[in-house]
Every structure is written in structure tokens, then in C-alpha cells.
Amino acid sequence: MAPVIWGLDLKEIHWNKFKSSNMWSNVYHLRKTKFIVYQIAMILCVCSESVGTAAIDDYVKQQRHLEHLFTPRGPSIFNNDYVGIASYNIFVGIAVATVFGAGFFFDLFWPERSEAPWVKRAWKASALVVCVMILADALAFTVIVAMHEAHFIGIGVEAGQAALATLGEPNPTLVYRKYAKCVAAVCLLWPGAVATFASTAVLFQSAKYQRKNGVFSKHYRVDSKEASLDPKRTLSRPFRRGSTAEAETEAEA
């Protein structure tokens, strides 16, 4: 028998939950919308942080190469502004994936769960905090990539460029806006930010609806009322572990 943790029955975690008939059903309010915008936000933010991390690696290797050529205590390259904001972008991407990834899986496995008032407030607060974080991230990242550039420390530009010519590829340009990976990270981040704002709006809208009407959609509640008046009519519900519908489906397979 599967354990129950914090009121969540772990037997509900199974592969049938990922079937399109369950994921895209209209039984629960805003289910399709939440799954779509949550995944868009997570995917775009993760892609942005991945490309940004690749650029960090390139700039750090470039800096270490120059320092190695002139050791000990030789010249270096200042790229801390990009490394700093790209590192923060990683943190923001993880935060977005944590909040809306959790929302995705909780709604997938336990759509009819009951939550304490403080848990509902925590969902909203977390989403708002993530929105502020990603807005600050997108603005700062854009400014740094568009207006800043790395520069040499302790060596002239011509001598520094000659030293970097021995590095080989990848050898990123010191001007961030001219390096494709930096630009790509920013271009992916802004749609991710918009999707994060949309996810937060959907989360609030869903919470407001559930407070008044419960988790079931208006369409399903109307059908339920009509079905109660027609004994020959049955309604389709998402799979539940051990349910009759699931057993029949597995038997047919």
C-alpha cells in the first residue's frame, strides 16, 4: 500500500497520468492553460540559463588562458559583470522551474487535493517573488549584454588580443552584444519572463475560481448536473490508480 504524505496519496503517481486524455481533459478548471504556460516558462528559462552558462564557460576559459600565459600575477580579463548576471540567471531559472514545476506535477497527480490556507498563500507569494526576480534578471541581463564589454587588466588591447589569438575556439569577443551565446540567452529570457508572468496570472485566476467553485470546471459541473438527471449518461473522469476506468483500459490494452 502506497504511503500518504501530507495528505497526498503516492499511489496517484503513475504513468497513466501523463496520457493526453488525462493531461488535456476539461474536467478541471484551467488545466490545459496551466500545463501549457507552466511548461513554456520552465523550458524557456532553462534554455536561457543553459546558453548563458555555456557563455560563462567560454569567458572563464578565455580568462584562464590569458592568465596562464603570463603567470605568476600576470594580466587578466575583467568579465565579472557578465559572469555575475549569468550566474543569477541560473538561480532564477531554477526558481521558476521549482515553483511552476511543482505546480505542474501537483496538478497532474493530485488535482483534487485540499490545501491549507497558508499553503495557498505560499503558492501565490512564491509566484510573485519569482516574477520580481525574473524581471530584475531580464532588465539587468539586457543592459549588461547590450552596453557592457569585457576588458583587459594589466595589458594593452593589442597585446591582449594577440595573446587570445592562441586560444583557438571558442574564443568569444569581448563585446558581449557581439557574442551569439550572450544574445541568445537574453532573447530566450524575455519570452520566459512573459510566460512566467502569464503563469502567475493563471495561478491567481485558478485559485480565485477554486475558492468559489472548487477544482472542477464549469463545463464539467454543468455536465455533471445534466448526467444526474439522465441515468443512462456517464461522464469521463481522469484515471485514478485502482479505478474501474483504469482497470478496463488496461484490460483492453
PDB file of N, CA and C in Angstrom, residues 146-222:
ATOM      1  N   ALA A 146      23.887  44.417 -23.726  1.00  0.00           N
ATOM      2  CA  ALA A 146      23.768  45.450 -24.758  1.00  0.00           C
ATOM      3  C   ALA A 146      24.807  46.556 -24.619  1.00  0.00           C
ATOM      4  N   MET A 147      25.236  46.862 -23.389  1.00  0.00           N
ATOM      5  CA  MET A 147      26.058  48.055 -23.179  1.00  0.00           C
ATOM      6  C   MET A 147      27.448  47.781 -22.613  1.00  0.00           C
ATOM      7  N   HIS A 148      27.673  46.616 -22.057  1.00  0.00           N
ATOM      8  CA  HIS A 148      28.959  46.344 -21.412  1.00  0.00           C
ATOM      9  C   HIS A 148      29.839  45.483 -22.306  1.00  0.00           C
ATOM     10  N   GLU A 149      31.097  45.416 -21.918  1.00  0.00           N
ATOM     11  CA  GLU A 149      32.048  44.528 -22.579  1.00  0.00           C
ATOM     12  C   GLU A 149      33.176  44.197 -21.619  1.00  0.00           C
ATOM     13  N   ALA A 150      33.790  43.053 -21.832  1.00  0.00           N
ATOM     14  CA  ALA A 150      34.947  42.671 -21.015  1.00  0.00           C
ATOM     15  C   ALA A 150      36.151  43.514 -21.437  1.00  0.00           C
ATOM     16  N   HIS A 151      37.116  43.654 -20.536  1.00  0.00           N
ATOM     17  CA  HIS A 151      38.307  44.438 -20.881  1.00  0.00           C
ATOM     18  C   HIS A 151      39.532  43.842 -20.200  1.00  0.00           C
ATOM     19  N   PHE A 152      40.681  44.147 -20.770  1.00  0.00           N
ATOM     20  CA  PHE A 152      41.942  43.624 -20.254  1.00  0.00           C
ATOM     21  C   PHE A 152      42.384  44.405 -19.021  1.00  0.00           C
ATOM     22  N   ILE A 153      43.067  43.687 -18.130  1.00  0.00           N
ATOM     23  CA  ILE A 153      43.650  44.293 -16.927  1.00  0.00           C
ATOM     24  C   ILE A 153      45.136  43.971 -16.919  1.00  0.00           C
ATOM     25  N   GLY A 154      45.965  45.009 -16.876  1.00  0.00           N
ATOM     26  CA  GLY A 154      47.408  44.799 -16.792  1.00  0.00           C
ATOM     27  C   GLY A 154      48.090  44.506 -18.108  1.00  0.00           C
ATOM     28  N   ILE A 155      47.394  44.748 -19.217  1.00  0.00           N
ATOM     29  CA  ILE A 155      47.985  44.510 -20.533  1.00  0.00           C
ATOM     30  C   ILE A 155      47.240  45.356 -21.559  1.00  0.00           C
ATOM     31  N   GLY A 156      47.915  45.772 -22.604  1.00  0.00           N
ATOM     32  CA  GLY A 156      47.286  46.563 -23.640  1.00  0.00           C
ATOM     33  C   GLY A 156      46.324  45.744 -24.481  1.00  0.00           C
ATOM     34  N   VAL A 157      45.460  46.459 -25.204  1.00  0.00           N
ATOM     35  CA  VAL A 157      44.448  45.779 -26.008  1.00  0.00           C
ATOM     36  C   VAL A 157      45.085  44.947 -27.114  1.00  0.00           C
ATOM     37  N   GLU A 158      46.054  45.522 -27.820  1.00  0.00           N
ATOM     38  CA  GLU A 158      46.675  44.800 -28.930  1.00  0.00           C
ATOM     39  C   GLU A 158      47.428  43.567 -28.442  1.00  0.00           C
ATOM     40  N   ALA A 159      48.189  43.724 -27.357  1.00  0.00           N
ATOM     41  CA  ALA A 159      48.929  42.585 -26.807  1.00  0.00           C
ATOM     42  C   ALA A 159      47.977  41.526 -26.272  1.00  0.00           C
ATOM     43  N   GLY A 160      46.892  41.975 -25.655  1.00  0.00           N
ATOM     44  CA  GLY A 160      45.909  41.036 -25.132  1.00  0.00           C
ATOM     45  C   GLY A 160      45.221  40.251 -26.236  1.00  0.00           C
ATOM     46  N   GLN A 161      44.841  40.943 -27.302  1.00  0.00           N
ATOM     47  CA  GLN A 161      44.194  40.262 -28.417  1.00  0.00           C
ATOM     48  C   GLN A 161      45.138  39.267 -29.086  1.00  0.00           C
ATOM     49  N   ALA A 162      46.421  39.644 -29.173  1.00  0.00           N
ATOM     50  CA  ALA A 162      47.406  38.731 -29.756  1.00  0.00           C
ATOM     51  C   ALA A 162      47.549  37.474 -28.905  1.00  0.00           C
ATOM     52  N   ALA A 163      47.492  37.654 -27.580  1.00  0.00           N
ATOM     53  CA  ALA A 163      47.589  36.501 -26.681  1.00  0.00           C
ATOM     54  C   ALA A 163      46.362  35.603 -26.807  1.00  0.00           C
ATOM     55  N   LEU A 164      45.189  36.217 -26.943  1.00  0.00           N
ATOM     56  CA  LEU A 164      43.963  35.426 -27.058  1.00  0.00           C
ATOM     57  C   LEU A 164      43.872  34.694 -28.388  1.00  0.00           C
ATOM     58  N   ALA A 165      44.596  35.181 -29.384  1.00  0.00           N
ATOM     59  CA  ALA A 165      44.571  34.528 -30.695  1.00  0.00           C
ATOM     60  C   ALA A 165      45.128  33.111 -30.632  1.00  0.00           C
ATOM     61  N   THR A 166      45.900  32.826 -29.594  1.00  0.00           N
ATOM     62  CA  THR A 166      46.480  31.485 -29.443  1.00  0.00           C
ATOM     63  C   THR A 166      45.526  30.511 -28.755  1.00  0.00           C
ATOM     64  N   LEU A 167      44.374  31.013 -28.339  1.00  0.00           N
ATOM     65  CA  LEU A 167      43.435  30.167 -27.590  1.00  0.00           C
ATOM     66  C   LEU A 167      42.709  29.172 -28.482  1.00  0.00           C
ATOM     67  N   GLY A 168      42.345  29.569 -29.665  1.00  0.00           N
ATOM     68  CA  GLY A 168      41.522  28.707 -30.504  1.00  0.00           C
ATOM     69  C   GLY A 168      40.048  28.884 -30.179  1.00  0.00           C
ATOM     70  N   GLU A 169      39.227  28.004 -30.693  1.00  0.00           N
ATOM     71  CA  GLU A 169      37.779  28.108 -30.492  1.00  0.00           C
ATOM     72  C   GLU A 169      37.324  27.245 -29.319  1.00  0.00           C
ATOM     73  N   PRO A 170      36.293  27.716 -28.564  1.00  0.00           N
ATOM     74  CA  PRO A 170      35.628  29.007 -28.723  1.00  0.00           C
ATOM     75  C   PRO A 170      36.440  30.136 -28.094  1.00  0.00           C
ATOM     76  N   ASN A 171      36.500  31.252 -28.782  1.00  0.00           N
ATOM     77  CA  ASN A 171      37.227  32.429 -28.305  1.00  0.00           C
ATOM     78  C   ASN A 171      36.284  33.620 -28.409  1.00  0.00           C
ATOM     79  N   PRO A 172      35.437  33.826 -27.401  1.00  0.00           N
ATOM     80  CA  PRO A 172      34.380  34.838 -27.501  1.00  0.00           C
ATOM     81  C   PRO A 172      34.928  36.253 -27.612  1.00  0.00           C
ATOM     82  N   THR A 173      34.203  37.094 -28.339  1.00  0.00           N
ATOM     83  CA  THR A 173      34.557  38.502 -28.415  1.00  0.00           C
ATOM     84  C   THR A 173      34.338  39.166 -27.066  1.00  0.00           C
ATOM     85  N   LEU A 174      35.116  40.187 -26.783  1.00  0.00           N
ATOM     86  CA  LEU A 174      34.989  40.873 -25.501  1.00  0.00           C
ATOM     87  C   LEU A 174      33.725  41.719 -25.433  1.00  0.00           C
ATOM     88  N   VAL A 175      33.154  42.045 -26.584  1.00  0.00           N
ATOM     89  CA  VAL A 175      31.908  42.819 -26.619  1.00  0.00           C
ATOM     90  C   VAL A 175      30.742  41.835 -26.520  1.00  0.00           C
ATOM     91  N   TYR A 176      30.033  41.861 -25.400  1.00  0.00           N
ATOM     92  CA  TYR A 176      29.006  40.857 -25.132  1.00  0.00           C
ATOM     93  C   TYR A 176      27.916  40.820 -26.204  1.00  0.00           C
ATOM     94  N   ARG A 177      27.499  41.983 -26.681  1.00  0.00           N
ATOM     95  CA  ARG A 177      26.397  42.022 -27.644  1.00  0.00           C
ATOM     96  C   ARG A 177      26.778  41.433 -28.999  1.00  0.00           C
ATOM     97  N   LYS A 178      28.067  41.211 -29.216  1.00  0.00           N
ATOM     98  CA  LYS A 178      28.518  40.622 -30.472  1.00  0.00           C
ATOM     99  C   LYS A 178      28.785  39.117 -30.343  1.00  0.00           C
ATOM    100  N   TYR A 179      28.517  38.581 -29.156  1.00  0.00           N
ATOM    101  CA  TYR A 179      28.710  37.141 -28.959  1.00  0.00           C
ATOM    102  C   TYR A 179      27.347  36.469 -28.974  1.00  0.00           C
ATOM    103  N   ALA A 180      27.162  35.528 -29.889  1.00  0.00           N
ATOM    104  CA  ALA A 180      25.840  34.945 -30.139  1.00  0.00           C
ATOM    105  C   ALA A 180      25.233  34.293 -28.900  1.00  0.00           C
ATOM    106  N   LYS A 181      26.044  33.639 -28.101  1.00  0.00           N
ATOM    107  CA  LYS A 181      25.509  32.941 -26.928  1.00  0.00           C
ATOM    108  C   LYS A 181      24.937  33.925 -25.912  1.00  0.00           C
ATOM    109  N   CYS A 182      25.592  35.058 -25.743  1.00  0.00           N
ATOM    110  CA  CYS A 182      25.084  36.075 -24.812  1.00  0.00           C
ATOM    111  C   CYS A 182      23.750  36.627 -25.302  1.00  0.00           C
ATOM    112  N   VAL A 183      23.687  36.930 -26.587  1.00  0.00           N
ATOM    113  CA  VAL A 183      22.455  37.471 -27.164  1.00  0.00           C
ATOM    114  C   VAL A 183      21.334  36.438 -27.099  1.00  0.00           C
ATOM    115  N   ALA A 184      21.658  35.187 -27.387  1.00  0.00           N
ATOM    116  CA  ALA A 184      20.645  34.130 -27.353  1.00  0.00           C
ATOM    117  C   ALA A 184      20.080  33.949 -25.948  1.00  0.00           C
ATOM    118  N   ALA A 185      20.942  34.046 -24.938  1.00  0.00           N
ATOM    119  CA  ALA A 185      20.477  33.892 -23.558  1.00  0.00           C
ATOM    120  C   ALA A 185      19.455  34.969 -23.203  1.00  0.00           C
ATOM    121  N   VAL A 186      19.712  36.203 -23.648  1.00  0.00           N
ATOM    122  CA  VAL A 186      18.775  37.298 -23.380  1.00  0.00           C
ATOM    123  C   VAL A 186      17.484  37.118 -24.175  1.00  0.00           C
ATOM    124  N   CYS A 187      17.622  36.731 -25.436  1.00  0.00           N
ATOM    125  CA  CYS A 187      16.442  36.554 -26.294  1.00  0.00           C
ATOM    126  C   CYS A 187      15.528  35.435 -25.797  1.00  0.00           C
ATOM    127  N   LEU A 188      16.088  34.433 -25.173  1.00  0.00           N
ATOM    128  CA  LEU A 188      15.276  33.363 -24.596  1.00  0.00           C
ATOM    129  C   LEU A 188      14.680  33.768 -23.251  1.00  0.00           C
ATOM    130  N   LEU A 189      15.381  34.644 -22.548  1.00  0.00           N
ATOM    131  CA  LEU A 189      14.938  35.030 -21.208  1.00  0.00           C
ATOM    132  C   LEU A 189      13.664  35.865 -21.241  1.00  0.00           C
ATOM    133  N   TRP A 190      13.561  36.798 -22.188  1.00  0.00           N
ATOM    134  CA  TRP A 190      12.385  37.672 -22.207  1.00  0.00           C
ATOM    135  C   TRP A 190      11.083  36.919 -22.461  1.00  0.00           C
ATOM    136  N   PRO A 191      11.003  36.031 -23.454  1.00  0.00           N
ATOM    137  CA  PRO A 191       9.775  35.226 -23.575  1.00  0.00           C
ATOM    138  C   PRO A 191       9.529  34.362 -22.341  1.00  0.00           C
ATOM    139  N   GLY A 192      10.610  33.886 -21.718  1.00  0.00           N
ATOM    140  CA  GLY A 192      10.459  33.123 -20.484  1.00  0.00           C
ATOM    141  C   GLY A 192       9.871  33.969 -19.371  1.00  0.00           C
ATOM    142  N   ALA A 193      10.276  35.248 -19.325  1.00  0.00           N
ATOM    143  CA  ALA A 193       9.726  36.157 -18.320  1.00  0.00           C
ATOM    144  C   ALA A 193       8.238  36.397 -18.565  1.00  0.00           C
ATOM    145  N   VAL A 194       7.875  36.615 -19.830  1.00  0.00           N
ATOM    146  CA  VAL A 194       6.461  36.818 -20.164  1.00  0.00           C
ATOM    147  C   VAL A 194       5.642  35.581 -19.795  1.00  0.00           C
ATOM    148  N   ALA A 195       6.175  34.407 -20.087  1.00  0.00           N
ATOM    149  CA  ALA A 195       5.477  33.167 -19.738  1.00  0.00           C
ATOM    150  C   ALA A 195       5.368  33.001 -18.224  1.00  0.00           C
ATOM    151  N   THR A 196       6.375  33.477 -17.494  1.00  0.00           N
ATOM    152  CA  THR A 196       6.323  33.423 -16.029  1.00  0.00           C
ATOM    153  C   THR A 196       5.236  34.339 -15.493  1.00  0.00           C
ATOM    154  N   PHE A 197       5.127  35.546 -16.065  1.00  0.00           N
ATOM    155  CA  PHE A 197       4.051  36.456 -15.662  1.00  0.00           C
ATOM    156  C   PHE A 197       2.688  35.835 -15.969  1.00  0.00           C
ATOM    157  N   ALA A 198       2.571  35.221 -17.142  1.00  0.00           N
ATOM    158  CA  ALA A 198       1.309  34.581 -17.520  1.00  0.00           C
ATOM    159  C   ALA A 198       0.984  33.415 -16.589  1.00  0.00           C
ATOM    160  N   SER A 199       1.996  32.649 -16.219  1.00  0.00           N
ATOM    161  CA  SER A 199       1.795  31.524 -15.303  1.00  0.00           C
ATOM    162  C   SER A 199       1.298  32.007 -13.948  1.00  0.00           C
ATOM    163  N   THR A 200       1.863  33.115 -13.490  1.00  0.00           N
ATOM    164  CA  THR A 200       1.431  33.681 -12.209  1.00  0.00           C
ATOM    165  C   THR A 200      -0.013  34.156 -12.287  1.00  0.00           C
ATOM    166  N   ALA A 201      -0.369  34.817 -13.396  1.00  0.00           N
ATOM    167  CA  ALA A 201      -1.744  35.280 -13.567  1.00  0.00           C
ATOM    168  C   ALA A 201      -2.721  34.105 -13.593  1.00  0.00           C
ATOM    169  N   VAL A 202      -2.354  33.046 -14.282  1.00  0.00           N
ATOM    170  CA  VAL A 202      -3.212  31.858 -14.349  1.00  0.00           C
ATOM    171  C   VAL A 202      -3.334  31.207 -12.975  1.00  0.00           C
ATOM    172  N   LEU A 203      -2.225  31.165 -12.238  1.00  0.00           N
ATOM    173  CA  LEU A 203      -2.247  30.590 -10.885  1.00  0.00           C
ATOM    174  C   LEU A 203      -3.219  31.357  -9.993  1.00  0.00           C
ATOM    175  N   PHE A 204      -3.174  32.695 -10.052  1.00  0.00           N
ATOM    176  CA  PHE A 204      -4.073  33.514  -9.238  1.00  0.00           C
ATOM    177  C   PHE A 204      -5.521  33.331  -9.685  1.00  0.00           C
ATOM    178  N   GLN A 205      -5.737  33.311 -10.995  1.00  0.00           N
ATOM    179  CA  GLN A 205      -7.090  33.140 -11.516  1.00  0.00           C
ATOM    180  C   GLN A 205      -7.661  31.788 -11.119  1.00  0.00           C
ATOM    181  N   SER A 206      -6.835  30.756 -11.184  1.00  0.00           N
ATOM    182  CA  SER A 206      -7.277  29.420 -10.801  1.00  0.00           C
ATOM    183  C   SER A 206      -7.616  29.358  -9.316  1.00  0.00           C
ATOM    184  N   ALA A 207      -6.774  29.986  -8.493  1.00  0.00           N
ATOM    185  CA  ALA A 207      -7.023  29.989  -7.048  1.00  0.00           C
ATOM    186  C   ALA A 207      -8.329  30.709  -6.713  1.00  0.00           C
ATOM    187  N   LYS A 208      -8.589  31.798  -7.411  1.00  0.00           N
ATOM    188  CA  LYS A 208      -9.830  32.550  -7.182  1.00  0.00           C
ATOM    189  C   LYS A 208     -11.047  31.717  -7.555  1.00  0.00           C
ATOM    190  N   TYR A 209     -10.967  31.035  -8.679  1.00  0.00           N
ATOM    191  CA  TYR A 209     -12.077  30.187  -9.122  1.00  0.00           C
ATOM    192  C   TYR A 209     -12.307  29.038  -8.148  1.00  0.00           C
ATOM    193  N   GLN A 210     -11.216  28.385  -7.726  1.00  0.00           N
ATOM    194  CA  GLN A 210     -11.343  27.236  -6.834  1.00  0.00           C
ATOM    195  C   GLN A 210     -11.910  27.630  -5.483  1.00  0.00           C
ATOM    196  N   ARG A 211     -11.611  28.834  -5.045  1.00  0.00           N
ATOM    197  CA  ARG A 211     -12.136  29.287  -3.757  1.00  0.00           C
ATOM    198  C   ARG A 211     -13.664  29.377  -3.788  1.00  0.00           C
ATOM    199  N   LYS A 212     -14.221  29.685  -4.948  1.00  0.00           N
ATOM    200  CA  LYS A 212     -15.669  29.845  -5.067  1.00  0.00           C
ATOM    201  C   LYS A 212     -16.374  28.584  -5.572  1.00  0.00           C
ATOM    202  N   ASN A 213     -15.728  27.875  -6.490  1.00  0.00           N
ATOM    203  CA  ASN A 213     -16.416  26.795  -7.195  1.00  0.00           C
ATOM    204  C   ASN A 213     -15.781  25.422  -7.050  1.00  0.00           C
ATOM    205  N   GLY A 214     -14.602  25.336  -6.438  1.00  0.00           N
ATOM    206  CA  GLY A 214     -13.914  24.061  -6.362  1.00  0.00           C
ATOM    207  C   GLY A 214     -13.023  23.843  -7.574  1.00  0.00           C
ATOM    208  N   VAL A 215     -12.453  22.656  -7.674  1.00  0.00           N
ATOM    209  CA  VAL A 215     -11.452  22.395  -8.715  1.00  0.00           C
ATOM    210  C   VAL A 215     -12.061  22.070 -10.074  1.00  0.00           C
ATOM    211  N   PHE A 216     -13.329  21.657 -10.110  1.00  0.00           N
ATOM    212  CA  PHE A 216     -13.920  21.222 -11.374  1.00  0.00           C
ATOM    213  C   PHE A 216     -14.324  22.413 -12.234  1.00  0.00           C
ATOM    214  N   SER A 217     -14.176  22.234 -13.541  1.00  0.00           N
ATOM    215  CA  SER A 217     -14.502  23.300 -14.485  1.00  0.00           C
ATOM    216  C   SER A 217     -16.012  23.511 -14.568  1.00  0.00           C
ATOM    217  N   LYS A 218     -16.381  24.674 -15.069  1.00  0.00           N
ATOM    218  CA  LYS A 218     -17.802  24.976 -15.235  1.00  0.00           C
ATOM    219  C   LYS A 218     -18.441  23.998 -16.207  1.00  0.00           C
ATOM    220  N   HIS A 219     -17.714  23.674 -17.260  1.00  0.00           N
ATOM    221  CA  HIS A 219     -18.216  22.720 -18.260  1.00  0.00           C
ATOM    222  C   HIS A 219     -18.516  21.367 -17.612  1.00  0.00           C
ATOM    223  N   TYR A 220     -17.599  20.895 -16.784  1.00  0.00           N
ATOM    224  CA  TYR A 220     -17.786  19.585 -16.160  1.00  0.00           C
ATOM    225  C   TYR A 220     -18.917  19.624 -15.138  1.00  0.00           C
ATOM    226  N   ARG A 221     -19.035  20.731 -14.410  1.00  0.00           N
ATOM    227  CA  ARG A 221     -20.098  20.821 -13.409  1.00  0.00           C
ATOM    228  C   ARG A 221     -21.472  20.844 -14.069  1.00  0.00           C
ATOM    229  N   VAL A 222     -21.575  21.511 -15.214  1.00  0.00           N
ATOM    230  CA  VAL A 222     -22.843  21.523 -15.952  1.00  0.00           C
ATOM    231  C   VAL A 222     -23.177  20.124 -16.459  1.00  0.00           C
TER     232      VAL A 222
END
